[in-house]
Short mmCIF file of C-alpha atoms and ligand atoms in Angstrom, two decimals:
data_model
loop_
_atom_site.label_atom_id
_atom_site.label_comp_id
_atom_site.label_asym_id
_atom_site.label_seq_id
_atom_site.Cartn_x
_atom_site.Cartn_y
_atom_site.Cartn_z
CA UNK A 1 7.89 -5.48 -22.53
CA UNK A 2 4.19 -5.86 -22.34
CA UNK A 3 2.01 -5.86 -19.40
CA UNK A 4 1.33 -9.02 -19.80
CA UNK A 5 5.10 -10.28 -19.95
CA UNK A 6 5.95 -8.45 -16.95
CA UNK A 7 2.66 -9.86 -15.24
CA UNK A 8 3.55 -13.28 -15.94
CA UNK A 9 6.98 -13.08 -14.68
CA UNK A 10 5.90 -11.21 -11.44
CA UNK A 11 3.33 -14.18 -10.62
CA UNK A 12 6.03 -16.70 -11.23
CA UNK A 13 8.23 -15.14 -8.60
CA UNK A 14 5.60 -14.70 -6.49
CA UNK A 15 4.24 -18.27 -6.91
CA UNK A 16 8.08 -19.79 -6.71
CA UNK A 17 8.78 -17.74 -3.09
CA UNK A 18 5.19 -18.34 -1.88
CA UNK A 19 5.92 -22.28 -2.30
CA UNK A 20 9.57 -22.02 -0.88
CA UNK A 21 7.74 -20.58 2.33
CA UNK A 22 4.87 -21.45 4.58
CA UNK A 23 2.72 -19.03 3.34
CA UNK A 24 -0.43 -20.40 2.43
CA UNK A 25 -1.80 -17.74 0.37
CA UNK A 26 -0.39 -15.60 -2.43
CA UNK A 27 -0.02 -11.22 -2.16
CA UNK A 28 -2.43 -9.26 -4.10
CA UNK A 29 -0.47 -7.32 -6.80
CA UNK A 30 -1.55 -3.57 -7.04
CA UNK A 31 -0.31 -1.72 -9.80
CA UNK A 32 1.44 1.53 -9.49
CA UNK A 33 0.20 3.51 -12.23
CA UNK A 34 1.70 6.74 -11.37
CA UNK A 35 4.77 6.66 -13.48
CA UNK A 36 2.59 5.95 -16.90
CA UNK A 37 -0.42 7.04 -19.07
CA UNK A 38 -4.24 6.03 -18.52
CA UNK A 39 -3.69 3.69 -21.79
CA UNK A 40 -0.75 1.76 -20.10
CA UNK A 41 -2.81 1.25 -16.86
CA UNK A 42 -5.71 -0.21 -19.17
CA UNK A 43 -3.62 -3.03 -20.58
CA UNK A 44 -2.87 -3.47 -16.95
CA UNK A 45 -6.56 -3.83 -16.73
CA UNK A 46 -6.91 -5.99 -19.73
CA UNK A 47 -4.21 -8.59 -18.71
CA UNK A 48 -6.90 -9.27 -15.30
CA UNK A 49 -5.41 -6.69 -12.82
CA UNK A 50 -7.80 -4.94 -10.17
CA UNK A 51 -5.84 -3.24 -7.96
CA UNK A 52 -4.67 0.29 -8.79
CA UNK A 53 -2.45 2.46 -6.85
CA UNK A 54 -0.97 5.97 -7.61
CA UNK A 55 0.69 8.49 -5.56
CA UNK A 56 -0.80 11.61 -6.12
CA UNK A 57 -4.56 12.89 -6.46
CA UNK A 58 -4.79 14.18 -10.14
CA UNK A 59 -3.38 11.20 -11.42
CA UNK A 60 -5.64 8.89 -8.94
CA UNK A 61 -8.67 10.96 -10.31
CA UNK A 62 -7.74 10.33 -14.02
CA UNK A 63 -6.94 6.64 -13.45
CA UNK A 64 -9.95 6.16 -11.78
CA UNK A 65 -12.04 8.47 -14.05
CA UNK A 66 -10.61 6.34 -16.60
CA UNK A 67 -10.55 2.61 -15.48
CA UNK A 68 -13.84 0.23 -15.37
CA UNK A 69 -15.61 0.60 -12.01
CA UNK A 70 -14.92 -2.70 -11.03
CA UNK A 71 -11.33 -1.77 -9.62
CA UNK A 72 -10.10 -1.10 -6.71
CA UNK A 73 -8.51 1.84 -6.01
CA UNK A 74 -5.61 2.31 -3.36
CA UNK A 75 -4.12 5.61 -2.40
CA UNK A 76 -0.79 4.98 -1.38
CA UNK A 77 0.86 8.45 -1.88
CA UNK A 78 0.91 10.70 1.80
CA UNK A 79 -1.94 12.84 1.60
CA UNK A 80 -2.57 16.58 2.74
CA UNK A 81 -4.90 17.19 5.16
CA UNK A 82 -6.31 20.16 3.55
CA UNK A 83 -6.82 17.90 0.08
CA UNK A 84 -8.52 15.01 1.94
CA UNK A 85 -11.76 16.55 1.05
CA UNK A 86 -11.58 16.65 -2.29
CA UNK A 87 -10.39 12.84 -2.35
CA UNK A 88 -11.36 11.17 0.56
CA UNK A 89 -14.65 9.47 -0.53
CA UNK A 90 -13.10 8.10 -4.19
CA UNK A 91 -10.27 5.71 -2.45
CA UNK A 92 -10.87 2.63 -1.49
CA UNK A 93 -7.92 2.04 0.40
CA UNK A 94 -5.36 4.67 1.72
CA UNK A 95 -1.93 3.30 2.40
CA UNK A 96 -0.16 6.21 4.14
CA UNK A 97 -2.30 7.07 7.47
CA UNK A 98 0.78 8.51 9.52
CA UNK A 99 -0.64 11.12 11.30
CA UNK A 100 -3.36 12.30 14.24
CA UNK A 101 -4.47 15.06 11.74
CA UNK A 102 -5.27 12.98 8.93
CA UNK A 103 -7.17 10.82 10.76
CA UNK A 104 -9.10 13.78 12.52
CA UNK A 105 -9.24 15.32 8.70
CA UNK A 106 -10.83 11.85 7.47
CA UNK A 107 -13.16 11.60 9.74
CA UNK A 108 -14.59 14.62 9.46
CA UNK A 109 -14.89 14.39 5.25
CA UNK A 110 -15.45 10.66 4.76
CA UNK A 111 -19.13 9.39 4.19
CA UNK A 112 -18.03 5.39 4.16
CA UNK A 113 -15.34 3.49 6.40
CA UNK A 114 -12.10 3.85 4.41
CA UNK A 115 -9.63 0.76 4.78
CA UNK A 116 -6.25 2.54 6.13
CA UNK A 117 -2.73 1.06 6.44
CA UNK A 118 -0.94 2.37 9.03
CA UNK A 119 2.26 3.89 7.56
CA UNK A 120 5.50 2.37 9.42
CA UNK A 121 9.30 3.82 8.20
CA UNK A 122 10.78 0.75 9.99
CA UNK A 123 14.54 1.65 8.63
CA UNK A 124 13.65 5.14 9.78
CA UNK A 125 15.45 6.67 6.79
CA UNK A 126 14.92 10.97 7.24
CA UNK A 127 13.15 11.06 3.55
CA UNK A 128 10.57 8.95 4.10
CA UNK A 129 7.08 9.12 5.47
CA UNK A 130 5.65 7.36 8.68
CA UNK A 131 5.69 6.55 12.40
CA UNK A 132 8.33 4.72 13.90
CA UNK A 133 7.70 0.97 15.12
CA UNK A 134 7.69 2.18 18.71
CA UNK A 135 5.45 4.90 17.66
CA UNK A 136 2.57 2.58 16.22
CA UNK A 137 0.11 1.23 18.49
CA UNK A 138 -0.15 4.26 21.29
CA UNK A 139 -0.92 5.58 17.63
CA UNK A 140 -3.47 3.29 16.31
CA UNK A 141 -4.78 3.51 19.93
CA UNK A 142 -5.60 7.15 19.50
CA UNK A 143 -7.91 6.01 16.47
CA UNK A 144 -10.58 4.62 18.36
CA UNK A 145 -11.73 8.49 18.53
CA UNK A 146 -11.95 8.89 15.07
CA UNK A 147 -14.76 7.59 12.81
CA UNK A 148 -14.93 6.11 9.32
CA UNK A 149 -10.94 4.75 10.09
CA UNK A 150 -10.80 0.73 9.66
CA UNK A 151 -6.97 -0.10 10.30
CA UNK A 152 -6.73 -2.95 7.92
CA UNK A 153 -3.02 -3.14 8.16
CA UNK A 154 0.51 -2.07 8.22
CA UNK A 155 2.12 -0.30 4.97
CA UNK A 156 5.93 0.00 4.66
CA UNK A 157 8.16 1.39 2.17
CA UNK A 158 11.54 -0.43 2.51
CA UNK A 159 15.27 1.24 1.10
CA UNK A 160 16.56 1.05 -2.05
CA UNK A 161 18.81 -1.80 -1.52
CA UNK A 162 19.76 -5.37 -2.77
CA UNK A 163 20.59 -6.31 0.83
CA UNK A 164 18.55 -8.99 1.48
CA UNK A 165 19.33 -9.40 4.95
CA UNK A 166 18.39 -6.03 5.71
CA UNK A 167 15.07 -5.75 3.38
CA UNK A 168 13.94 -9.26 5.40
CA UNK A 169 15.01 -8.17 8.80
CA UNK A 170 12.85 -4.84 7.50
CA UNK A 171 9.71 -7.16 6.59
CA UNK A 172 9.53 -9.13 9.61
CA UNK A 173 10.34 -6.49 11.40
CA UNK A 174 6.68 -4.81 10.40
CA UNK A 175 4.75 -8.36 10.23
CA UNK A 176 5.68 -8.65 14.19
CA UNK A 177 4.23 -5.46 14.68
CA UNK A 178 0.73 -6.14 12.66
CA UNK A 179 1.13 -9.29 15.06
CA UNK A 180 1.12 -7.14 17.46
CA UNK A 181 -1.98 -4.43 16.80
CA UNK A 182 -3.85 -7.81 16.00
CA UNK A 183 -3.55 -9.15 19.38
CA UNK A 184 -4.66 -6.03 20.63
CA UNK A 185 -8.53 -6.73 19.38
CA UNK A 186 -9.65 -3.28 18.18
CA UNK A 187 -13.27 -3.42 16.77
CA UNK A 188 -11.70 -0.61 14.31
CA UNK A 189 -8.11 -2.22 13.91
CA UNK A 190 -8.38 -6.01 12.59
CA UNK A 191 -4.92 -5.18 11.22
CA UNK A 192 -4.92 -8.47 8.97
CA UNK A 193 -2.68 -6.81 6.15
CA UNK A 194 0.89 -5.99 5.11
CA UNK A 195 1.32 -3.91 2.54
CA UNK A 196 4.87 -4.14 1.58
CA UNK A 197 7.25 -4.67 -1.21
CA UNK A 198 7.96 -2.91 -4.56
CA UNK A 199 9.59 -3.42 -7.62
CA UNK A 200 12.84 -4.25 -5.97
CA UNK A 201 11.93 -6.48 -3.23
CA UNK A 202 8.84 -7.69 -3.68
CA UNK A 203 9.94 -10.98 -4.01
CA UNK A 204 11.89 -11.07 -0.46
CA UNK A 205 8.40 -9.05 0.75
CA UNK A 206 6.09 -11.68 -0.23
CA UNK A 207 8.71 -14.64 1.48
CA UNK A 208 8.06 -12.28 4.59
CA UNK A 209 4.41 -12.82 4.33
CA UNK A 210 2.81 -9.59 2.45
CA UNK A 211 -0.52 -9.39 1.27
CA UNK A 212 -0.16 -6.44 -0.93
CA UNK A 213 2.98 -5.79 -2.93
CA UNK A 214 2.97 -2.32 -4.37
CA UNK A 215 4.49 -2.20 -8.19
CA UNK A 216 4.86 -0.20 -10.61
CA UNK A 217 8.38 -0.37 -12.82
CA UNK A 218 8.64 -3.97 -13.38
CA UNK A 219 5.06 -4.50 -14.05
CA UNK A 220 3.70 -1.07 -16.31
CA UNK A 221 7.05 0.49 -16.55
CA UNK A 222 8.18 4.00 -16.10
CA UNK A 223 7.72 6.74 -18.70
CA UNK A 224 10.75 9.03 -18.67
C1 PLP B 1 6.06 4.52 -6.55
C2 PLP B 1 5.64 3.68 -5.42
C3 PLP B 1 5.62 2.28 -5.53
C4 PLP B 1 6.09 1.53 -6.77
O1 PLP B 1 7.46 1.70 -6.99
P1 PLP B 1 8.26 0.83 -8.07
O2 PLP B 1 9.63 0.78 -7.52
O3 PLP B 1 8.15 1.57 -9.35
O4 PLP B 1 7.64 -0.51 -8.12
C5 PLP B 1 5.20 1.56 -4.42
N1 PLP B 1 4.78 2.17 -3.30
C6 PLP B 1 4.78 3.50 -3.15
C7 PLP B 1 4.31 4.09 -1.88
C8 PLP B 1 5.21 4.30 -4.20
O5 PLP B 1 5.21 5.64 -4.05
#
């Protein structure tokens, strides 16, 4: 299937579960690039995408290196401290903040304000990153000692799952919680976002009121 194909048929869903809501606005689609080659993520490019993510820094360096500069470039992999340096300043948004020494790392290598999501493993599953819910605004209180850290929201990988039930109850879950940070007032945190829902769910993610869905197989594929 083409880029565009896929494209078309991921706007459709989004625009037929945006409708069925009371969302009034529709989830910026970033694609995942990390699974395919820099020609694959330019006919992501070419069909009107902006919004790149990958996982890990080579790849986000050849993507970039390799994409027109009017992108936007989203880290959304969890990043070492001891590699923020050599990253840091290229991403435009960093999905996977999830820990004090990242933050303390970023500030001290970043020369601009980078636009973090807070990293939330809501079903708490043991292989994936991020801080619990309980864990996430003594957290995102802590960053008010860091510089060059704008919280613009709440990132969540969900499980593998067709449950719908549970991938909602997930959803809302971390939506309450940005509710929550957002209330707070933070001059650093406006906490506006959601960044949530992937190939699998991000149908039932945007319903739950994402901004950002996160794709990558149904949209560019996956090279084996
Ligand atoms: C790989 C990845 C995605 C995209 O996954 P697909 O299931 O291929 O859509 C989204 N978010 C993160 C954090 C990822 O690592």
């Amino acid at each position: 299937m083409s880029v565009q194909e896929n494209y078309n048929h991921i706007q459709s869903e989004i625009k037929k579960h945006v409708s069925e809501s009371e969302l009034t606005s529709i989830p910026r689609v970033i694609a995942v690039t990390k699974y395919v080659t820099i020609e694959r993520a330019k006919e992501a490019y070419d069909v009107g995408i902006r919004d790149f993510g990958e996982n890990r820094i080579e790849g986000f360096r050849d993507k970039k290196a390799a994409l027109p500069d009017d992108v936007t470039m989203h880290f959304i992999g969890s990043l070492q401290s001891r590699k923020v340096k050599e990253v840091i300043n290229e991403i435009d948004y960093l999905h996977a903040l999830d820990r004090e020494s990242l933050a303390k790392e970023i500030s001290k290598r970043a020369t601009h304000t980078i636009k973090c999501f807070v990293q939330v493993n809501v079903s708490e599953e043991q292989s994936k990153h991020g801080l619990t819910l309980e864990e996430v605004i003594p957290f995102i209180q802590q960053l008010g000692h860091y510089d060059h850290i704008q919280v613009v929201g709440l990132m969540t990988m969900a499980p593998y799952t067709d449950d719908e039930a549970q991938l909602k109850d997930i959803f809302k879950q971390l939506k309450l919680k940005r509710d929550d940070v957002q209330a707070l007032n933070l001059d650093y945190a406006p906490c506006t976002e959601l960044s949530m829902g992937m190939s699998n769910d991000y149908a039932i993610a945007t319903e739950m009121g994402a901004t950002y869905v996160r794709i990558g197989t149904s949209l560019v594929g996956k090279e084996e």
